[in-house]
């Protein structure tokens, strides 16, 4: 009786240990299993192109006041001018640089490695959302006369249907981005 119960208990422990080791091996460690077990966070939908000015009067009123500001968000540039994969690669680089838990883990510290995997995923998602939420803003007063005239002309051409909203965005972006010093 007693030896049979002990033998059965040992057999169960061996089988469970073997199953756990096999699960660990197939899932690339605890971190891989945890990363796949979590449900992915919903991603924000890509923004549409910024709205075109409605009328010639609106354009004149907007450009007459030098205190008006033009704001471009990164979401407006996606996917029209910036590919979606850029955000993934940038956010992954940020997470690899700033996730420290798995780097500090010893080879046999599976709990710290799992926590590092969760930390890396969290930082990647947070960095991607931060990048997509960034915006660039310039007031008309901060621009040269040539830049203001270019933006006004782009608005006028969009309003009369001579250029598309995407072409308008392509004109606005290098002027607004980095205070007009960008090479985009």
mmCIF file of C-alpha atoms in Angstrom:
data_model
loop_
_atom_site.group_PDB
_atom_site.id
_atom_site.type_symbol
_atom_site.label_atom_id
_atom_site.label_comp_id
_atom_site.label_asym_id
_atom_site.label_seq_id
_atom_site.Cartn_x
_atom_site.Cartn_y
_atom_site.Cartn_z
ATOM 1 C CA UNK A 1 0.000 0.000 0.000
ATOM 2 C CA UNK A 2 2.385 2.691 1.169
ATOM 3 C CA UNK A 3 5.065 2.010 -1.456
ATOM 4 C CA UNK A 4 2.482 1.884 -4.243
ATOM 5 C CA UNK A 5 1.107 5.299 -3.233
ATOM 6 C CA UNK A 6 4.604 6.784 -3.103
ATOM 7 C CA UNK A 7 5.463 5.225 -6.476
ATOM 8 C CA UNK A 8 2.248 6.621 -8.031
ATOM 9 C CA UNK A 9 3.020 10.069 -6.634
ATOM 10 C CA UNK A 10 6.551 9.963 -8.026
ATOM 11 C CA UNK A 11 5.226 8.814 -11.409
ATOM 12 C CA UNK A 12 2.751 11.729 -11.490
ATOM 13 C CA UNK A 13 5.501 14.200 -10.578
ATOM 14 C CA UNK A 14 7.758 12.824 -13.336
ATOM 15 C CA UNK A 15 4.981 13.012 -15.955
ATOM 16 C CA UNK A 16 4.013 16.576 -14.939
ATOM 17 C CA UNK A 17 7.682 17.650 -14.943
ATOM 18 C CA UNK A 18 8.194 16.120 -18.392
ATOM 19 C CA UNK A 19 5.054 17.878 -19.720
ATOM 20 C CA UNK A 20 6.176 21.199 -18.220
ATOM 21 C CA UNK A 21 9.657 20.840 -19.729
ATOM 22 C CA UNK A 22 8.169 20.008 -23.125
ATOM 23 C CA UNK A 23 5.812 23.017 -22.904
ATOM 24 C CA UNK A 24 8.737 25.251 -21.923
ATOM 25 C CA UNK A 25 10.853 24.006 -24.828
ATOM 26 C CA UNK A 26 8.088 24.392 -27.431
ATOM 27 C CA UNK A 27 7.186 27.932 -26.304
ATOM 28 C CA UNK A 28 10.724 29.359 -26.201
ATOM 29 C CA UNK A 29 10.699 29.641 -22.445
ATOM 30 C CA UNK A 30 8.296 31.177 -19.990
ATOM 31 C CA UNK A 31 8.480 34.598 -21.650
ATOM 32 C CA UNK A 32 7.349 33.189 -24.981
ATOM 33 C CA UNK A 33 4.443 31.362 -23.371
ATOM 34 C CA UNK A 34 3.342 34.447 -21.446
ATOM 35 C CA UNK A 35 3.665 36.704 -24.490
ATOM 36 C CA UNK A 36 1.460 34.387 -26.568
ATOM 37 C CA UNK A 37 -1.045 33.860 -23.763
ATOM 38 C CA UNK A 38 -1.889 37.556 -23.459
ATOM 39 C CA UNK A 39 -4.435 39.103 -25.778
ATOM 40 C CA UNK A 40 -3.008 41.875 -27.954
ATOM 41 C CA UNK A 41 -4.038 45.445 -27.246
ATOM 42 C CA UNK A 42 -6.302 47.057 -29.844
ATOM 43 C CA UNK A 43 -4.446 49.298 -32.250
ATOM 44 C CA UNK A 44 -5.780 52.731 -33.137
ATOM 45 C CA UNK A 45 -7.162 53.043 -36.645
ATOM 46 C CA UNK A 46 -5.066 54.969 -39.136
ATOM 47 C CA UNK A 47 -6.201 58.542 -39.428
ATOM 48 C CA UNK A 48 -7.668 59.979 -42.574
ATOM 49 C CA UNK A 49 -6.107 62.821 -44.482
ATOM 50 C CA UNK A 50 -6.599 66.197 -42.805
ATOM 51 C CA UNK A 51 -9.732 67.949 -44.023
ATOM 52 C CA UNK A 52 -9.390 70.372 -46.876
ATOM 53 C CA UNK A 53 -10.500 73.973 -46.397
ATOM 54 C CA UNK A 54 -14.209 74.403 -47.078
ATOM 55 C CA UNK A 55 -14.397 77.718 -48.899
ATOM 56 C CA UNK A 56 -12.243 80.519 -50.261
ATOM 57 C CA UNK A 57 -13.535 82.813 -47.494
ATOM 58 C CA UNK A 58 -12.377 80.337 -44.843
ATOM 59 C CA UNK A 59 -8.947 80.196 -46.452
ATOM 60 C CA UNK A 60 -8.640 83.988 -46.554
ATOM 61 C CA UNK A 61 -9.802 84.332 -42.942
ATOM 62 C CA UNK A 62 -7.389 81.646 -41.731
ATOM 63 C CA UNK A 63 -4.335 83.019 -43.537
ATOM 64 C CA UNK A 64 -5.115 86.637 -42.613
ATOM 65 C CA UNK A 65 -4.494 85.946 -38.905
ATOM 66 C CA UNK A 66 -0.818 85.258 -38.243
ATOM 67 C CA UNK A 67 -1.633 83.776 -34.832
ATOM 68 C CA UNK A 68 -3.383 80.793 -36.429
ATOM 69 C CA UNK A 69 -1.423 77.580 -36.182
ATOM 70 C CA UNK A 70 -1.186 74.588 -38.456
ATOM 71 C CA UNK A 71 -0.821 71.227 -36.744
ATOM 72 C CA UNK A 72 0.141 67.967 -38.394
ATOM 73 C CA UNK A 73 -0.088 64.744 -36.441
ATOM 74 C CA UNK A 74 1.942 61.665 -37.218
ATOM 75 C CA UNK A 75 -1.340 59.776 -37.570
ATOM 76 C CA UNK A 76 -2.254 62.065 -40.481
ATOM 77 C CA UNK A 77 0.981 61.106 -42.219
ATOM 78 C CA UNK A 78 0.245 57.391 -41.860
ATOM 79 C CA UNK A 79 0.033 55.545 -44.236
ATOM 80 C CA UNK A 80 0.114 58.332 -46.818
ATOM 81 C CA UNK A 81 3.692 59.499 -46.229
ATOM 82 C CA UNK A 82 5.046 57.246 -43.459
ATOM 83 C CA UNK A 83 4.722 53.460 -43.678
ATOM 84 C CA UNK A 84 3.185 51.632 -40.713
ATOM 85 C CA UNK A 85 6.242 49.378 -40.428
ATOM 86 C CA UNK A 86 8.393 52.373 -39.470
ATOM 87 C CA UNK A 87 6.498 52.722 -36.194
ATOM 88 C CA UNK A 88 6.873 49.026 -35.421
ATOM 89 C CA UNK A 89 10.636 49.064 -35.967
ATOM 90 C CA UNK A 90 11.164 52.323 -34.058
ATOM 91 C CA UNK A 91 9.087 51.161 -31.102
ATOM 92 C CA UNK A 92 10.858 47.802 -31.077
ATOM 93 C CA UNK A 93 14.231 49.559 -30.951
ATOM 94 C CA UNK A 94 13.011 51.698 -28.036
ATOM 95 C CA UNK A 95 11.785 48.649 -26.145
ATOM 96 C CA UNK A 96 15.035 46.748 -26.702
ATOM 97 C CA UNK A 97 16.992 49.710 -25.355
ATOM 98 C CA UNK A 98 14.848 50.390 -22.287
ATOM 99 C CA UNK A 99 13.639 46.931 -21.218
ATOM 100 C CA UNK A 100 16.175 45.900 -18.623
ATOM 101 C CA UNK A 101 14.596 43.034 -16.678
ATOM 102 C CA UNK A 102 15.440 40.240 -19.098
ATOM 103 C CA UNK A 103 18.980 41.605 -19.618
ATOM 104 C CA UNK A 104 19.629 41.422 -15.869
ATOM 105 C CA UNK A 105 18.275 37.881 -15.571
ATOM 106 C CA UNK A 106 20.589 34.944 -15.052
ATOM 107 C CA UNK A 107 20.275 31.983 -17.406
ATOM 108 C CA UNK A 108 18.127 30.031 -14.968
ATOM 109 C CA UNK A 109 16.008 32.975 -13.681
ATOM 110 C CA UNK A 110 12.857 32.197 -15.631
ATOM 111 C CA UNK A 111 10.602 34.478 -13.604
ATOM 112 C CA UNK A 112 12.744 37.538 -14.324
ATOM 113 C CA UNK A 113 12.938 36.547 -18.000
ATOM 114 C CA UNK A 114 9.139 36.305 -18.142
ATOM 115 C CA UNK A 115 8.784 39.698 -16.478
ATOM 116 C CA UNK A 116 11.316 41.096 -18.966
ATOM 117 C CA UNK A 117 9.255 39.801 -21.874
ATOM 118 C CA UNK A 118 6.137 41.467 -20.512
ATOM 119 C CA UNK A 119 8.078 44.675 -19.870
ATOM 120 C CA UNK A 120 9.517 44.684 -23.421
ATOM 121 C CA UNK A 121 6.055 44.207 -24.975
ATOM 122 C CA UNK A 122 4.564 46.937 -22.799
ATOM 123 C CA UNK A 123 7.310 49.422 -23.693
ATOM 124 C CA UNK A 124 7.002 48.588 -27.402
ATOM 125 C CA UNK A 125 3.244 49.247 -27.441
ATOM 126 C CA UNK A 126 3.614 52.426 -25.366
ATOM 127 C CA UNK A 127 6.397 53.722 -27.626
ATOM 128 C CA UNK A 128 4.402 52.965 -30.785
ATOM 129 C CA UNK A 129 1.365 54.817 -29.447
ATOM 130 C CA UNK A 130 3.531 57.746 -28.352
ATOM 131 C CA UNK A 131 5.128 57.980 -31.780
ATOM 132 C CA UNK A 132 1.751 57.874 -33.509
ATOM 133 C CA UNK A 133 0.392 60.528 -31.141
ATOM 134 C CA UNK A 134 3.167 63.037 -31.820
ATOM 135 C CA UNK A 135 2.333 66.246 -33.633
ATOM 136 C CA UNK A 136 4.085 69.207 -35.183
ATOM 137 C CA UNK A 137 2.696 72.716 -34.875
ATOM 138 C CA UNK A 138 3.716 76.055 -36.354
ATOM 139 C CA UNK A 139 1.942 79.366 -36.295
ATOM 140 C CA UNK A 140 1.752 81.425 -39.452
ATOM 141 C CA UNK A 141 3.801 84.102 -37.657
ATOM 142 C CA UNK A 142 6.703 81.640 -37.305
ATOM 143 C CA UNK A 143 6.856 81.093 -41.067
ATOM 144 C CA UNK A 144 8.526 83.116 -43.775
ATOM 145 C CA UNK A 145 6.405 84.989 -46.288
ATOM 146 C CA UNK A 146 7.263 82.351 -48.898
ATOM 147 C CA UNK A 147 6.141 79.489 -46.648
ATOM 148 C CA UNK A 148 2.856 81.241 -45.802
ATOM 149 C CA UNK A 149 2.217 81.954 -49.473
ATOM 150 C CA UNK A 150 2.944 78.314 -50.362
ATOM 151 C CA UNK A 151 0.495 77.014 -47.745
ATOM 152 C CA UNK A 152 -2.183 79.510 -48.812
ATOM 153 C CA UNK A 153 -1.750 78.521 -52.464
ATOM 154 C CA UNK A 154 -1.972 74.830 -51.548
ATOM 155 C CA UNK A 155 -5.220 75.523 -49.671
ATOM 156 C CA UNK A 156 -6.627 77.484 -52.614
ATOM 157 C CA UNK A 157 -5.691 74.782 -55.139
ATOM 158 C CA UNK A 158 -7.249 72.111 -52.906
ATOM 159 C CA UNK A 159 -10.448 74.128 -52.513
ATOM 160 C CA UNK A 160 -10.894 74.471 -56.287
ATOM 161 C CA UNK A 161 -9.991 70.829 -56.917
ATOM 162 C CA UNK A 162 -6.667 71.306 -58.705
ATOM 163 C CA UNK A 163 -4.690 69.221 -56.220
ATOM 164 C CA UNK A 164 -5.758 66.384 -53.931
ATOM 165 C CA UNK A 165 -5.728 66.419 -50.141
ATOM 166 C CA UNK A 166 -2.757 64.058 -50.250
ATOM 167 C CA UNK A 167 -0.814 66.468 -52.458
ATOM 168 C CA UNK A 168 -1.753 69.254 -50.022
ATOM 169 C CA UNK A 169 -0.379 67.135 -47.177
ATOM 170 C CA UNK A 170 2.828 66.552 -49.149
ATOM 171 C CA UNK A 171 3.230 70.332 -49.495
ATOM 172 C CA UNK A 172 2.399 71.118 -45.862
ATOM 173 C CA UNK A 173 4.559 68.442 -44.231
ATOM 174 C CA UNK A 174 8.095 69.729 -44.976
ATOM 175 C CA UNK A 175 7.070 73.264 -43.986
ATOM 176 C CA UNK A 176 5.455 72.315 -40.677
ATOM 177 C CA UNK A 177 7.837 69.461 -39.757
ATOM 178 C CA UNK A 178 10.878 70.648 -37.801
ATOM 179 C CA UNK A 179 10.074 74.332 -38.345
ATOM 180 C CA UNK A 180 10.648 74.042 -42.059
ATOM 181 C CA UNK A 181 14.163 72.644 -41.646
ATOM 182 C CA UNK A 182 13.260 69.047 -42.482
ATOM 183 C CA UNK A 183 14.331 67.110 -45.531
ATOM 184 C CA UNK A 184 11.103 65.085 -45.737
#
